[in-house]
Amino acid sequence: MEEIHILHTNDLHSHLENWPKIRRFLNGRKQKLIAADKSVITVDLGDFVDRVHPLTEATDGKANVSLMDQVEYDAVTIGNNEGVGNSHFQLEHLYDQADFSVILGNLRDKKTQKAPLWALPYKIIETKQGTRIALLALTAPFPLTYEPNGWDISEVDEVLPQLLSSVRSQADILVLMSHLGIQEERRIAEKYPEIEVVLGSHTHHLFVNGECHQKVLLAAAGKFGRFIGEVTLRIKDHHLVFSQANVTATDPLPEIPQDVVEINGYERKGHELLQQQKVAKLPFAL
């Protein structure tokens, strides 16, 4: 019997005060599972970036991407904060230095009708035992804000059937990384029961022990990094025989003295960078 664990985060919204604990937990949990001969996949579901934090604002989100590299995510997708909180140019180059895959199936450049340079339509991860996990991702379609920035954003039913058709023969397990919200995720579970797991976000919902619809497992870990999600899959002969979701609360996790120094450093660095930026040239003295 093979066991696969999916660790998932979502909607951090630049609450970097929680990041040291989250990073330490993810890295530690991953090491423990690998040592026990389990397969581990780590993903983020979007809105990791939020300009509410000065360091995010000063770097157009690239500082957040550097932090994400610290836990070696296997894949991430974007939320509306990454998607509409940046200009076309900023979004196109947000992940230039990322060491992880970015998956997104419903965003196209308005002029070229091509996906962003960083976007993969899906990713297939094969475990040591040969089980193939397909990761797909969709983000909330907000045409009124994407289109003025030069993007076409598609509705779920416009793209998901073709994505599922493309990967079904290549994968044993289908996992949807969703930044669509609780109602849409429940609808997807009812309409597309061939998906085994939907990892949810966007509406900041929390499923402490998951939720099942049509044998589709829905998992969600709240907001602001207050919880970290984990899905456990048991596989026999490359077929799913058991799935379970749970979350770990971040607040009770151990804190070390360096955490406060690190968190304050993010704030200080952000303000320093913002103060260096010139936003206008006045032709007279105030």
mmCIF file of N, CA and C in Angstrom, residues 34-167:
data_model
loop_
_atom_site.group_PDB
_atom_site.id
_atom_site.type_symbol
_atom_site.label_atom_id
_atom_site.label_comp_id
_atom_site.label_asym_id
_atom_site.label_seq_id
_atom_site.Cartn_x
_atom_site.Cartn_y
_atom_site.Cartn_z
ATOM 1 N N ILE A 34 9.205 11.738 4.284
ATOM 2 C CA ILE A 34 10.139 11.094 3.361
ATOM 3 C C ILE A 34 10.954 10.027 4.088
ATOM 4 N N ALA A 35 11.343 10.328 5.334
ATOM 5 C CA ALA A 35 12.091 9.354 6.134
ATOM 6 C C ALA A 35 11.261 8.096 6.396
ATOM 7 N N ALA A 36 9.934 8.260 6.430
ATOM 8 C CA ALA A 36 9.035 7.119 6.640
ATOM 9 C C ALA A 36 8.626 6.467 5.321
ATOM 10 N N ASP A 37 9.320 6.831 4.240
ATOM 11 C CA ASP A 37 9.099 6.255 2.913
ATOM 12 C C ASP A 37 7.725 6.615 2.343
ATOM 13 N N LYS A 38 7.224 7.810 2.677
ATOM 14 C CA LYS A 38 5.989 8.320 2.088
ATOM 15 C C LYS A 38 6.343 9.287 0.950
ATOM 16 N N SER A 39 5.455 9.415 -0.004
ATOM 17 C CA SER A 39 5.620 10.409 -1.064
ATOM 18 C C SER A 39 4.980 11.721 -0.628
ATOM 19 N N VAL A 40 5.629 12.848 -0.954
ATOM 20 C CA VAL A 40 5.153 14.158 -0.501
ATOM 21 C C VAL A 40 5.102 15.127 -1.673
ATOM 22 N N ILE A 41 3.987 15.849 -1.765
ATOM 23 C CA ILE A 41 3.826 16.929 -2.742
ATOM 24 C C ILE A 41 3.421 18.177 -1.959
ATOM 25 N N THR A 42 4.074 19.302 -2.240
ATOM 26 C CA THR A 42 3.790 20.545 -1.525
ATOM 27 C C THR A 42 3.328 21.603 -2.521
ATOM 28 N N VAL A 43 2.168 22.231 -2.247
ATOM 29 C CA VAL A 43 1.595 23.199 -3.193
ATOM 30 C C VAL A 43 1.064 24.425 -2.453
ATOM 31 N N ASP A 44 0.960 25.526 -3.188
ATOM 32 C CA ASP A 44 0.266 26.719 -2.695
ATOM 33 C C ASP A 44 -0.803 27.098 -3.701
ATOM 34 N N LEU A 45 -1.942 27.567 -3.191
ATOM 35 C CA LEU A 45 -3.134 27.762 -4.015
ATOM 36 C C LEU A 45 -3.432 29.216 -4.358
ATOM 37 N N GLY A 46 -2.486 30.105 -4.118
ATOM 38 C CA GLY A 46 -2.665 31.488 -4.559
ATOM 39 C C GLY A 46 -2.947 32.475 -3.461
ATOM 40 N N ASP A 47 -2.835 33.761 -3.801
ATOM 41 C CA ASP A 47 -2.921 34.875 -2.859
ATOM 42 C C ASP A 47 -1.850 34.776 -1.774
ATOM 43 N N PHE A 48 -0.720 34.210 -2.126
ATOM 44 C CA PHE A 48 0.458 34.291 -1.254
ATOM 45 C C PHE A 48 0.958 35.730 -1.239
ATOM 46 N N VAL A 49 0.789 36.400 -2.362
ATOM 47 C CA VAL A 49 1.243 37.776 -2.543
ATOM 48 C C VAL A 49 0.102 38.741 -2.245
ATOM 49 N N ASP A 50 0.389 39.763 -1.440
ATOM 50 C CA ASP A 50 -0.605 40.810 -1.174
ATOM 51 C C ASP A 50 0.142 42.094 -0.862
ATOM 52 N N ARG A 51 -0.180 43.154 -1.593
ATOM 53 C CA ARG A 51 0.545 44.413 -1.458
ATOM 54 C C ARG A 51 0.291 45.135 -0.137
ATOM 55 N N VAL A 52 -0.500 44.547 0.740
ATOM 56 C CA VAL A 52 -0.712 45.130 2.055
ATOM 57 C C VAL A 52 0.598 45.184 2.844
ATOM 58 N N HIS A 53 1.553 44.320 2.534
ATOM 59 C CA HIS A 53 2.842 44.311 3.236
ATOM 60 C C HIS A 53 3.843 45.189 2.483
ATOM 61 N N PRO A 54 4.613 46.027 3.183
ATOM 62 C CA PRO A 54 5.531 46.938 2.491
ATOM 63 C C PRO A 54 6.589 46.219 1.652
ATOM 64 N N LEU A 55 7.045 45.042 2.101
ATOM 65 C CA LEU A 55 8.055 44.327 1.318
ATOM 66 C C LEU A 55 7.463 43.804 0.014
ATOM 67 N N THR A 56 6.228 43.364 0.055
ATOM 68 C CA THR A 56 5.542 42.930 -1.159
ATOM 69 C C THR A 56 5.353 44.100 -2.112
ATOM 70 N N GLU A 57 4.893 45.223 -1.581
ATOM 71 C CA GLU A 57 4.675 46.410 -2.397
ATOM 72 C C GLU A 57 5.972 46.896 -3.033
ATOM 73 N N ALA A 58 7.041 46.891 -2.254
ATOM 74 C CA ALA A 58 8.317 47.427 -2.730
ATOM 75 C C ALA A 58 8.936 46.555 -3.814
ATOM 76 N N THR A 59 8.643 45.254 -3.795
ATOM 77 C CA THR A 59 9.272 44.328 -4.742
ATOM 78 C C THR A 59 8.294 43.780 -5.777
ATOM 79 N N ASP A 60 7.094 44.304 -5.811
ATOM 80 C CA ASP A 60 6.048 43.805 -6.715
ATOM 81 C C ASP A 60 5.828 42.301 -6.536
ATOM 82 N N GLY A 61 5.974 41.836 -5.293
ATOM 83 C CA GLY A 61 5.695 40.440 -4.982
ATOM 84 C C GLY A 61 6.864 39.494 -5.133
ATOM 85 N N LYS A 62 7.972 39.953 -5.693
ATOM 86 C CA LYS A 62 9.095 39.043 -5.933
ATOM 87 C C LYS A 62 9.739 38.580 -4.630
ATOM 88 N N ALA A 63 9.666 39.394 -3.580
ATOM 89 C CA ALA A 63 10.178 38.944 -2.282
ATOM 90 C C ALA A 63 9.371 37.751 -1.779
ATOM 91 N N ASN A 64 8.073 37.759 -2.004
ATOM 92 C CA ASN A 64 7.231 36.624 -1.617
ATOM 93 C C ASN A 64 7.638 35.361 -2.357
ATOM 94 N N VAL A 65 7.939 35.500 -3.645
ATOM 95 C CA VAL A 65 8.350 34.350 -4.441
ATOM 96 C C VAL A 65 9.656 33.776 -3.892
ATOM 97 N N SER A 66 10.569 34.640 -3.472
ATOM 98 C CA SER A 66 11.826 34.174 -2.872
ATOM 99 C C SER A 66 11.561 33.387 -1.589
ATOM 100 N N LEU A 67 10.589 33.840 -0.801
ATOM 101 C CA LEU A 67 10.237 33.106 0.415
ATOM 102 C C LEU A 67 9.663 31.739 0.077
ATOM 103 N N MET A 68 8.855 31.678 -0.966
ATOM 104 C CA MET A 68 8.266 30.401 -1.366
ATOM 105 C C MET A 68 9.344 29.382 -1.761
ATOM 106 N N ASP A 69 10.437 29.861 -2.325
ATOM 107 C CA ASP A 69 11.523 28.964 -2.702
ATOM 108 C C ASP A 69 12.129 28.257 -1.488
ATOM 109 N N GLN A 70 11.938 28.823 -0.305
ATOM 110 C CA GLN A 70 12.524 28.245 0.905
ATOM 111 C C GLN A 70 11.901 26.902 1.288
ATOM 112 N N VAL A 71 10.722 26.608 0.802
ATOM 113 C CA VAL A 71 10.089 25.326 1.143
ATOM 114 C C VAL A 71 9.989 24.385 -0.060
ATOM 115 N N GLU A 72 10.557 24.781 -1.162
ATOM 116 C CA GLU A 72 10.606 23.909 -2.344
ATOM 117 C C GLU A 72 9.223 23.388 -2.723
ATOM 118 N N TYR A 73 8.298 24.322 -2.951
ATOM 119 C CA TYR A 73 6.986 23.923 -3.456
ATOM 120 C C TYR A 73 7.157 23.151 -4.756
ATOM 121 N N ASP A 74 6.354 22.116 -4.917
ATOM 122 C CA ASP A 74 6.334 21.398 -6.190
ATOM 123 C C ASP A 74 5.551 22.178 -7.237
ATOM 124 N N ALA A 75 4.525 22.896 -6.786
ATOM 125 C CA ALA A 75 3.708 23.674 -7.715
ATOM 126 C C ALA A 75 2.900 24.710 -6.945
ATOM 127 N N VAL A 76 2.629 25.822 -7.606
ATOM 128 C CA VAL A 76 1.741 26.839 -7.046
ATOM 129 C C VAL A 76 0.825 27.312 -8.170
ATOM 130 N N THR A 77 -0.249 27.980 -7.774
ATOM 131 C CA THR A 77 -1.057 28.700 -8.754
ATOM 132 C C THR A 77 -1.265 30.118 -8.252
ATOM 133 N N ILE A 78 -1.950 30.936 -9.025
ATOM 134 C CA ILE A 78 -2.136 32.339 -8.644
ATOM 135 C C ILE A 78 -3.559 32.556 -8.123
ATOM 136 N N GLY A 79 -3.675 33.544 -7.258
ATOM 137 C CA GLY A 79 -4.975 34.039 -6.841
ATOM 138 C C GLY A 79 -5.241 35.378 -7.488
ATOM 139 N N ASN A 80 -6.346 35.988 -7.119
ATOM 140 C CA ASN A 80 -6.672 37.290 -7.695
ATOM 141 C C ASN A 80 -5.690 38.372 -7.278
ATOM 142 N N ASN A 81 -5.039 38.225 -6.109
ATOM 143 C CA ASN A 81 -4.061 39.238 -5.707
ATOM 144 C C ASN A 81 -2.849 39.245 -6.620
ATOM 145 N N GLU A 82 -2.357 38.057 -6.996
ATOM 146 C CA GLU A 82 -1.284 38.020 -7.985
ATOM 147 C C GLU A 82 -1.804 38.465 -9.349
ATOM 148 N N GLY A 83 -3.021 38.030 -9.686
ATOM 149 C CA GLY A 83 -3.534 38.231 -11.036
ATOM 150 C C GLY A 83 -3.939 39.648 -11.366
ATOM 151 N N VAL A 84 -4.646 40.301 -10.444
ATOM 152 C CA VAL A 84 -5.141 41.645 -10.752
ATOM 153 C C VAL A 84 -4.477 42.711 -9.897
ATOM 154 N N GLY A 85 -3.605 42.300 -8.967
ATOM 155 C CA GLY A 85 -2.879 43.272 -8.150
ATOM 156 C C GLY A 85 -1.580 43.702 -8.785
ATOM 157 N N ASN A 86 -1.323 43.227 -9.988
ATOM 158 C CA ASN A 86 -0.112 43.572 -10.734
ATOM 159 C C ASN A 86 -0.468 44.024 -12.140
ATOM 160 N N SER A 87 0.391 44.861 -12.695
ATOM 161 C CA SER A 87 0.241 45.205 -14.108
ATOM 162 C C SER A 87 0.544 43.967 -14.949
ATOM 163 N N HIS A 88 0.258 44.044 -16.229
ATOM 164 C CA HIS A 88 0.546 42.931 -17.134
ATOM 165 C C HIS A 88 2.026 42.575 -17.069
ATOM 166 N N PHE A 89 2.876 43.576 -17.138
ATOM 167 C CA PHE A 89 4.324 43.344 -17.109
ATOM 168 C C PHE A 89 4.757 42.727 -15.780
ATOM 169 N N GLN A 90 4.237 43.251 -14.688
ATOM 170 C CA GLN A 90 4.618 42.733 -13.378
ATOM 171 C C GLN A 90 4.212 41.275 -13.196
ATOM 172 N N LEU A 91 3.010 40.929 -13.637
ATOM 173 C CA LEU A 91 2.558 39.542 -13.521
ATOM 174 C C LEU A 91 3.357 38.633 -14.443
ATOM 175 N N GLU A 92 3.643 39.104 -15.641
ATOM 176 C CA GLU A 92 4.396 38.295 -16.596
ATOM 177 C C GLU A 92 5.777 37.933 -16.052
ATOM 178 N N HIS A 93 6.327 38.795 -15.194
ATOM 179 C CA HIS A 93 7.690 38.568 -14.701
ATOM 180 C C HIS A 93 7.749 38.244 -13.210
ATOM 181 N N LEU A 94 6.612 38.018 -12.582
ATOM 182 C CA LEU A 94 6.586 37.756 -11.146
ATOM 183 C C LEU A 94 7.402 36.523 -10.779
ATOM 184 N N TYR A 95 7.368 35.503 -11.630
ATOM 185 C CA TYR A 95 7.981 34.214 -11.291
ATOM 186 C C TYR A 95 9.287 33.963 -12.047
ATOM 187 N N ASP A 96 9.936 35.024 -12.508
ATOM 188 C CA ASP A 96 11.170 34.866 -13.278
ATOM 189 C C ASP A 96 12.224 34.057 -12.519
ATOM 190 N N GLN A 97 12.322 34.252 -11.214
ATOM 191 C CA GLN A 97 13.368 33.595 -10.422
ATOM 192 C C GLN A 97 12.836 32.419 -9.602
ATOM 193 N N ALA A 98 11.615 32.001 -9.851
ATOM 194 C CA ALA A 98 11.013 30.931 -9.050
ATOM 195 C C ALA A 98 11.665 29.586 -9.344
ATOM 196 N N ASP A 99 11.843 28.796 -8.285
ATOM 197 C CA ASP A 99 12.398 27.454 -8.427
ATOM 198 C C ASP A 99 11.302 26.384 -8.439
ATOM 199 N N PHE A 100 10.051 26.800 -8.571
ATOM 200 C CA PHE A 100 8.930 25.869 -8.561
ATOM 201 C C PHE A 100 8.105 26.051 -9.828
ATOM 202 N N SER A 101 7.237 25.094 -10.088
ATOM 203 C CA SER A 101 6.336 25.189 -11.239
ATOM 204 C C SER A 101 5.119 26.036 -10.874
ATOM 205 N N VAL A 102 4.655 26.820 -11.830
ATOM 206 C CA VAL A 102 3.414 27.580 -11.672
ATOM 207 C C VAL A 102 2.407 27.008 -12.662
ATOM 208 N N ILE A 103 1.265 26.574 -12.146
ATOM 209 C CA ILE A 103 0.260 25.912 -12.983
ATOM 210 C C ILE A 103 -0.974 26.799 -13.064
ATOM 211 N N LEU A 104 -1.490 26.969 -14.257
ATOM 212 C CA LEU A 104 -2.708 27.765 -14.437
ATOM 213 C C LEU A 104 -3.319 27.442 -15.788
ATOM 214 N N GLY A 105 -4.610 27.100 -15.786
ATOM 215 C CA GLY A 105 -5.243 26.647 -17.014
ATOM 216 C C GLY A 105 -6.258 27.579 -17.624
ATOM 217 N N ASN A 106 -6.476 28.771 -17.015
ATOM 218 C CA ASN A 106 -7.558 29.613 -17.558
ATOM 219 C C ASN A 106 -7.182 31.072 -17.750
ATOM 220 N N LEU A 107 -5.904 31.348 -18.018
ATOM 221 C CA LEU A 107 -5.472 32.724 -18.281
ATOM 222 C C LEU A 107 -4.679 32.781 -19.574
ATOM 223 N N ARG A 108 -5.020 33.752 -20.435
ATOM 224 C CA ARG A 108 -4.335 33.938 -21.712
ATOM 225 C C ARG A 108 -4.057 35.422 -21.945
ATOM 226 N N ASP A 109 -2.944 35.683 -22.630
ATOM 227 C CA ASP A 109 -2.638 37.039 -23.058
ATOM 228 C C ASP A 109 -3.677 37.478 -24.089
ATOM 229 N N LYS A 110 -4.215 38.661 -23.906
ATOM 230 C CA LYS A 110 -5.309 39.136 -24.767
ATOM 231 C C LYS A 110 -4.878 39.271 -26.234
ATOM 232 N N LYS A 111 -3.632 39.668 -26.464
ATOM 233 C CA LYS A 111 -3.163 39.876 -27.832
ATOM 234 C C LYS A 111 -2.725 38.574 -28.495
ATOM 235 N N THR A 112 -1.926 37.782 -27.777
ATOM 236 C CA THR A 112 -1.348 36.585 -28.396
ATOM 237 C C THR A 112 -2.187 35.333 -28.200
ATOM 238 N N GLN A 113 -3.119 35.388 -27.228
ATOM 239 C CA GLN A 113 -3.923 34.225 -26.851
ATOM 240 C C GLN A 113 -3.053 33.060 -26.370
ATOM 241 N N LYS A 114 -1.883 33.388 -25.850
ATOM 242 C CA LYS A 114 -1.005 32.397 -25.250
ATOM 243 C C LYS A 114 -1.016 32.548 -23.739
ATOM 244 N N ALA A 115 -0.739 31.457 -23.052
ATOM 245 C CA ALA A 115 -0.647 31.496 -21.597
ATOM 246 C C ALA A 115 0.563 32.337 -21.186
ATOM 247 N N PRO A 116 0.585 32.853 -19.951
ATOM 248 C CA PRO A 116 1.781 33.557 -19.477
ATOM 249 C C PRO A 116 3.017 32.681 -19.612
ATOM 250 N N LEU A 117 4.176 33.308 -19.705
ATOM 251 C CA LEU A 117 5.419 32.574 -19.930
ATOM 252 C C LEU A 117 5.674 31.521 -18.852
ATOM 253 N N TRP A 118 5.213 31.793 -17.632
ATOM 254 C CA TRP A 118 5.496 30.907 -16.508
ATOM 255 C C TRP A 118 4.442 29.820 -16.317
ATOM 256 N N ALA A 119 3.357 29.862 -17.049
ATOM 257 C CA ALA A 119 2.210 28.996 -16.742
ATOM 258 C C ALA A 119 2.278 27.654 -17.463
ATOM 259 N N LEU A 120 2.190 26.584 -16.683
ATOM 260 C CA LEU A 120 2.003 25.243 -17.232
ATOM 261 C C LEU A 120 0.522 24.892 -17.163
ATOM 262 N N PRO A 121 -0.026 24.210 -18.169
ATOM 263 C CA PRO A 121 -1.440 23.830 -18.116
ATOM 264 C C PRO A 121 -1.707 22.762 -17.056
ATOM 265 N N TYR A 122 -0.700 21.952 -16.767
ATOM 266 C CA TYR A 122 -0.792 20.930 -15.727
ATOM 267 C C TYR A 122 0.612 20.400 -15.455
ATOM 268 N N LYS A 123 0.744 19.630 -14.380
ATOM 269 C CA LYS A 123 2.021 18.996 -14.058
ATOM 270 C C LYS A 123 1.736 17.591 -13.561
ATOM 271 N N ILE A 124 2.498 16.638 -14.063
ATOM 272 C CA ILE A 124 2.345 15.253 -13.619
ATOM 273 C C ILE A 124 3.576 14.855 -12.809
ATOM 274 N N ILE A 125 3.324 14.422 -11.583
ATOM 275 C CA ILE A 125 4.377 13.977 -10.686
ATOM 276 C C ILE A 125 4.256 12.471 -10.516
ATOM 277 N N GLU A 126 5.334 11.762 -10.779
ATOM 278 C CA GLU A 126 5.332 10.313 -10.625
ATOM 279 C C GLU A 126 6.081 9.932 -9.351
ATOM 280 N N THR A 127 5.457 9.157 -8.493
ATOM 281 C CA THR A 127 6.077 8.733 -7.248
ATOM 282 C C THR A 127 7.092 7.617 -7.513
ATOM 283 N N LYS A 128 7.863 7.281 -6.491
ATOM 284 C CA LYS A 128 8.847 6.205 -6.630
ATOM 285 C C LYS A 128 8.184 4.867 -6.952
ATOM 286 N N GLN A 129 6.923 4.723 -6.507
ATOM 287 C CA GLN A 129 6.190 3.490 -6.787
ATOM 288 C C GLN A 129 5.497 3.516 -8.146
ATOM 289 N N GLY A 130 5.644 4.623 -8.861
ATOM 290 C CA GLY A 130 5.105 4.693 -10.214
ATOM 291 C C GLY A 130 3.706 5.253 -10.334
ATOM 292 N N THR A 131 3.119 5.739 -9.233
ATOM 293 C CA THR A 131 1.799 6.366 -9.310
ATOM 294 C C THR A 131 1.945 7.778 -9.874
ATOM 295 N N ARG A 132 1.074 8.114 -10.816
ATOM 296 C CA ARG A 132 1.144 9.408 -11.498
ATOM 297 C C ARG A 132 0.049 10.335 -10.967
ATOM 298 N N ILE A 133 0.482 11.456 -10.394
ATOM 299 C CA ILE A 133 -0.430 12.460 -9.850
ATOM 300 C C ILE A 133 -0.452 13.646 -10.801
ATOM 301 N N ALA A 134 -1.625 13.982 -11.333
ATOM 302 C CA ALA A 134 -1.765 15.150 -12.204
ATOM 303 C C ALA A 134 -2.269 16.333 -11.400
ATOM 304 N N LEU A 135 -1.528 17.426 -11.436
ATOM 305 C CA LEU A 135 -1.924 18.669 -10.790
ATOM 306 C C LEU A 135 -2.447 19.631 -11.860
ATOM 307 N N LEU A 136 -3.691 20.084 -11.683
ATOM 308 C CA LEU A 136 -4.284 21.103 -12.538
ATOM 309 C C LEU A 136 -4.617 22.306 -11.661
ATOM 310 N N ALA A 137 -4.765 23.484 -12.252
ATOM 311 C CA ALA A 137 -5.048 24.672 -11.446
ATOM 312 C C ALA A 137 -5.881 25.685 -12.224
ATOM 313 N N LEU A 138 -6.836 26.267 -11.517
ATOM 314 C CA LEU A 138 -7.683 27.322 -12.069
ATOM 315 C C LEU A 138 -7.824 28.431 -11.037
ATOM 316 N N THR A 139 -7.929 29.669 -11.526
ATOM 317 C CA THR A 139 -8.083 30.808 -10.631
ATOM 318 C C THR A 139 -9.398 31.523 -10.902
ATOM 319 N N ALA A 140 -9.825 32.318 -9.941
ATOM 320 C CA ALA A 140 -11.139 32.965 -10.027
ATOM 321 C C ALA A 140 -11.216 33.877 -11.255
ATOM 322 N N PRO A 141 -12.248 33.687 -12.100
ATOM 323 C CA PRO A 141 -12.375 34.498 -13.319
ATOM 324 C C PRO A 141 -13.033 35.848 -13.037
ATOM 325 N N PHE A 142 -12.245 36.894 -13.095
ATOM 326 C CA PHE A 142 -12.742 38.264 -12.913
ATOM 327 C C PHE A 142 -12.455 39.070 -14.185
ATOM 328 N N PRO A 143 -13.278 38.936 -15.217
ATOM 329 C CA PRO A 143 -12.975 39.610 -16.497
ATOM 330 C C PRO A 143 -12.903 41.125 -16.387
ATOM 331 N N LEU A 144 -13.683 41.731 -15.500
ATOM 332 C CA LEU A 144 -13.687 43.192 -15.406
ATOM 333 C C LEU A 144 -12.365 43.756 -14.910
ATOM 334 N N THR A 145 -11.572 42.924 -14.232
ATOM 335 C CA THR A 145 -10.270 43.405 -13.768
ATOM 336 C C THR A 145 -9.105 42.798 -14.550
ATOM 337 N N TYR A 146 -9.268 41.601 -15.067
ATOM 338 C CA TYR A 146 -8.188 41.018 -15.877
ATOM 339 C C TYR A 146 -8.099 41.679 -17.258
ATOM 340 N N GLU A 147 -9.219 41.896 -17.901
ATOM 341 C CA GLU A 147 -9.203 42.375 -19.288
ATOM 342 C C GLU A 147 -8.549 43.746 -19.458
ATOM 343 N N PRO A 148 -8.792 44.732 -18.573
ATOM 344 C CA PRO A 148 -8.078 46.002 -18.728
ATOM 345 C C PRO A 148 -6.562 45.872 -18.599
ATOM 346 N N ASN A 149 -6.108 44.803 -17.958
ATOM 347 C CA ASN A 149 -4.667 44.555 -17.825
ATOM 348 C C ASN A 149 -4.113 43.710 -18.973
ATOM 349 N N GLY A 150 -4.937 43.441 -19.957
ATOM 350 C CA GLY A 150 -4.444 42.738 -21.139
ATOM 351 C C GLY A 150 -4.515 41.229 -21.070
ATOM 352 N N TRP A 151 -5.420 40.682 -20.218
ATOM 353 C CA TRP A 151 -5.558 39.240 -20.096
ATOM 354 C C TRP A 151 -6.980 38.804 -20.431
ATOM 355 N N ASP A 152 -7.109 37.599 -20.968
ATOM 356 C CA ASP A 152 -8.399 36.927 -21.094
ATOM 357 C C ASP A 152 -8.461 35.844 -20.033
ATOM 358 N N ILE A 153 -9.491 35.873 -19.227
ATOM 359 C CA ILE A 153 -9.662 34.883 -18.171
ATOM 360 C C ILE A 153 -10.897 34.036 -18.497
ATOM 361 N N SER A 154 -10.756 32.728 -18.459
ATOM 362 C CA SER A 154 -11.840 31.831 -18.870
ATOM 363 C C SER A 154 -12.592 31.282 -17.671
ATOM 364 N N GLU A 155 -13.876 30.999 -17.883
ATOM 365 C CA GLU A 155 -14.686 30.339 -16.866
ATOM 366 C C GLU A 155 -14.286 28.868 -16.763
ATOM 367 N N VAL A 156 -14.609 28.267 -15.643
ATOM 368 C CA VAL A 156 -14.204 26.885 -15.368
ATOM 369 C C VAL A 156 -14.651 25.929 -16.466
ATOM 370 N N ASP A 157 -15.931 25.979 -16.828
ATOM 371 C CA ASP A 157 -16.481 25.005 -17.770
ATOM 372 C C ASP A 157 -15.988 25.218 -19.196
ATOM 373 N N GLU A 158 -15.333 26.338 -19.443
ATOM 374 C CA GLU A 158 -14.754 26.584 -20.762
ATOM 375 C C GLU A 158 -13.431 25.845 -20.951
ATOM 376 N N VAL A 159 -12.752 25.539 -19.857
ATOM 377 C CA VAL A 159 -11.409 24.968 -19.984
ATOM 378 C C VAL A 159 -11.224 23.626 -19.271
ATOM 379 N N LEU A 160 -11.976 23.378 -18.208
ATOM 380 C CA LEU A 160 -11.721 22.178 -17.403
ATOM 381 C C LEU A 160 -11.976 20.876 -18.162
ATOM 382 N N PRO A 161 -13.047 20.748 -18.945
ATOM 383 C CA PRO A 161 -13.241 19.480 -19.669
ATOM 384 C C PRO A 161 -12.055 19.105 -20.552
ATOM 385 N N GLN A 162 -11.493 20.072 -21.273
ATOM 386 C CA GLN A 162 -10.359 19.786 -22.144
ATOM 387 C C GLN A 162 -9.110 19.428 -21.340
ATOM 388 N N LEU A 163 -8.903 20.127 -20.206
ATOM 389 C CA LEU A 163 -7.760 19.801 -19.354
ATOM 390 C C LEU A 163 -7.862 18.378 -18.820
ATOM 391 N N LEU A 164 -9.062 18.008 -18.358
ATOM 392 C CA LEU A 164 -9.258 16.657 -17.844
ATOM 393 C C LEU A 164 -9.047 15.616 -18.936
ATOM 394 N N SER A 165 -9.518 15.920 -20.125
ATOM 395 C CA SER A 165 -9.340 15.005 -21.253
ATOM 396 C C SER A 165 -7.860 14.828 -21.591
ATOM 397 N N SER A 166 -7.089 15.911 -21.457
ATOM 398 C CA SER A 166 -5.663 15.865 -21.800
ATOM 399 C C SER A 166 -4.862 15.020 -20.822
ATOM 400 N N VAL A 167 -5.244 15.044 -19.540
ATOM 401 C CA VAL A 167 -4.396 14.399 -18.530
ATOM 402 C C VAL A 167 -4.903 13.039 -18.067
#
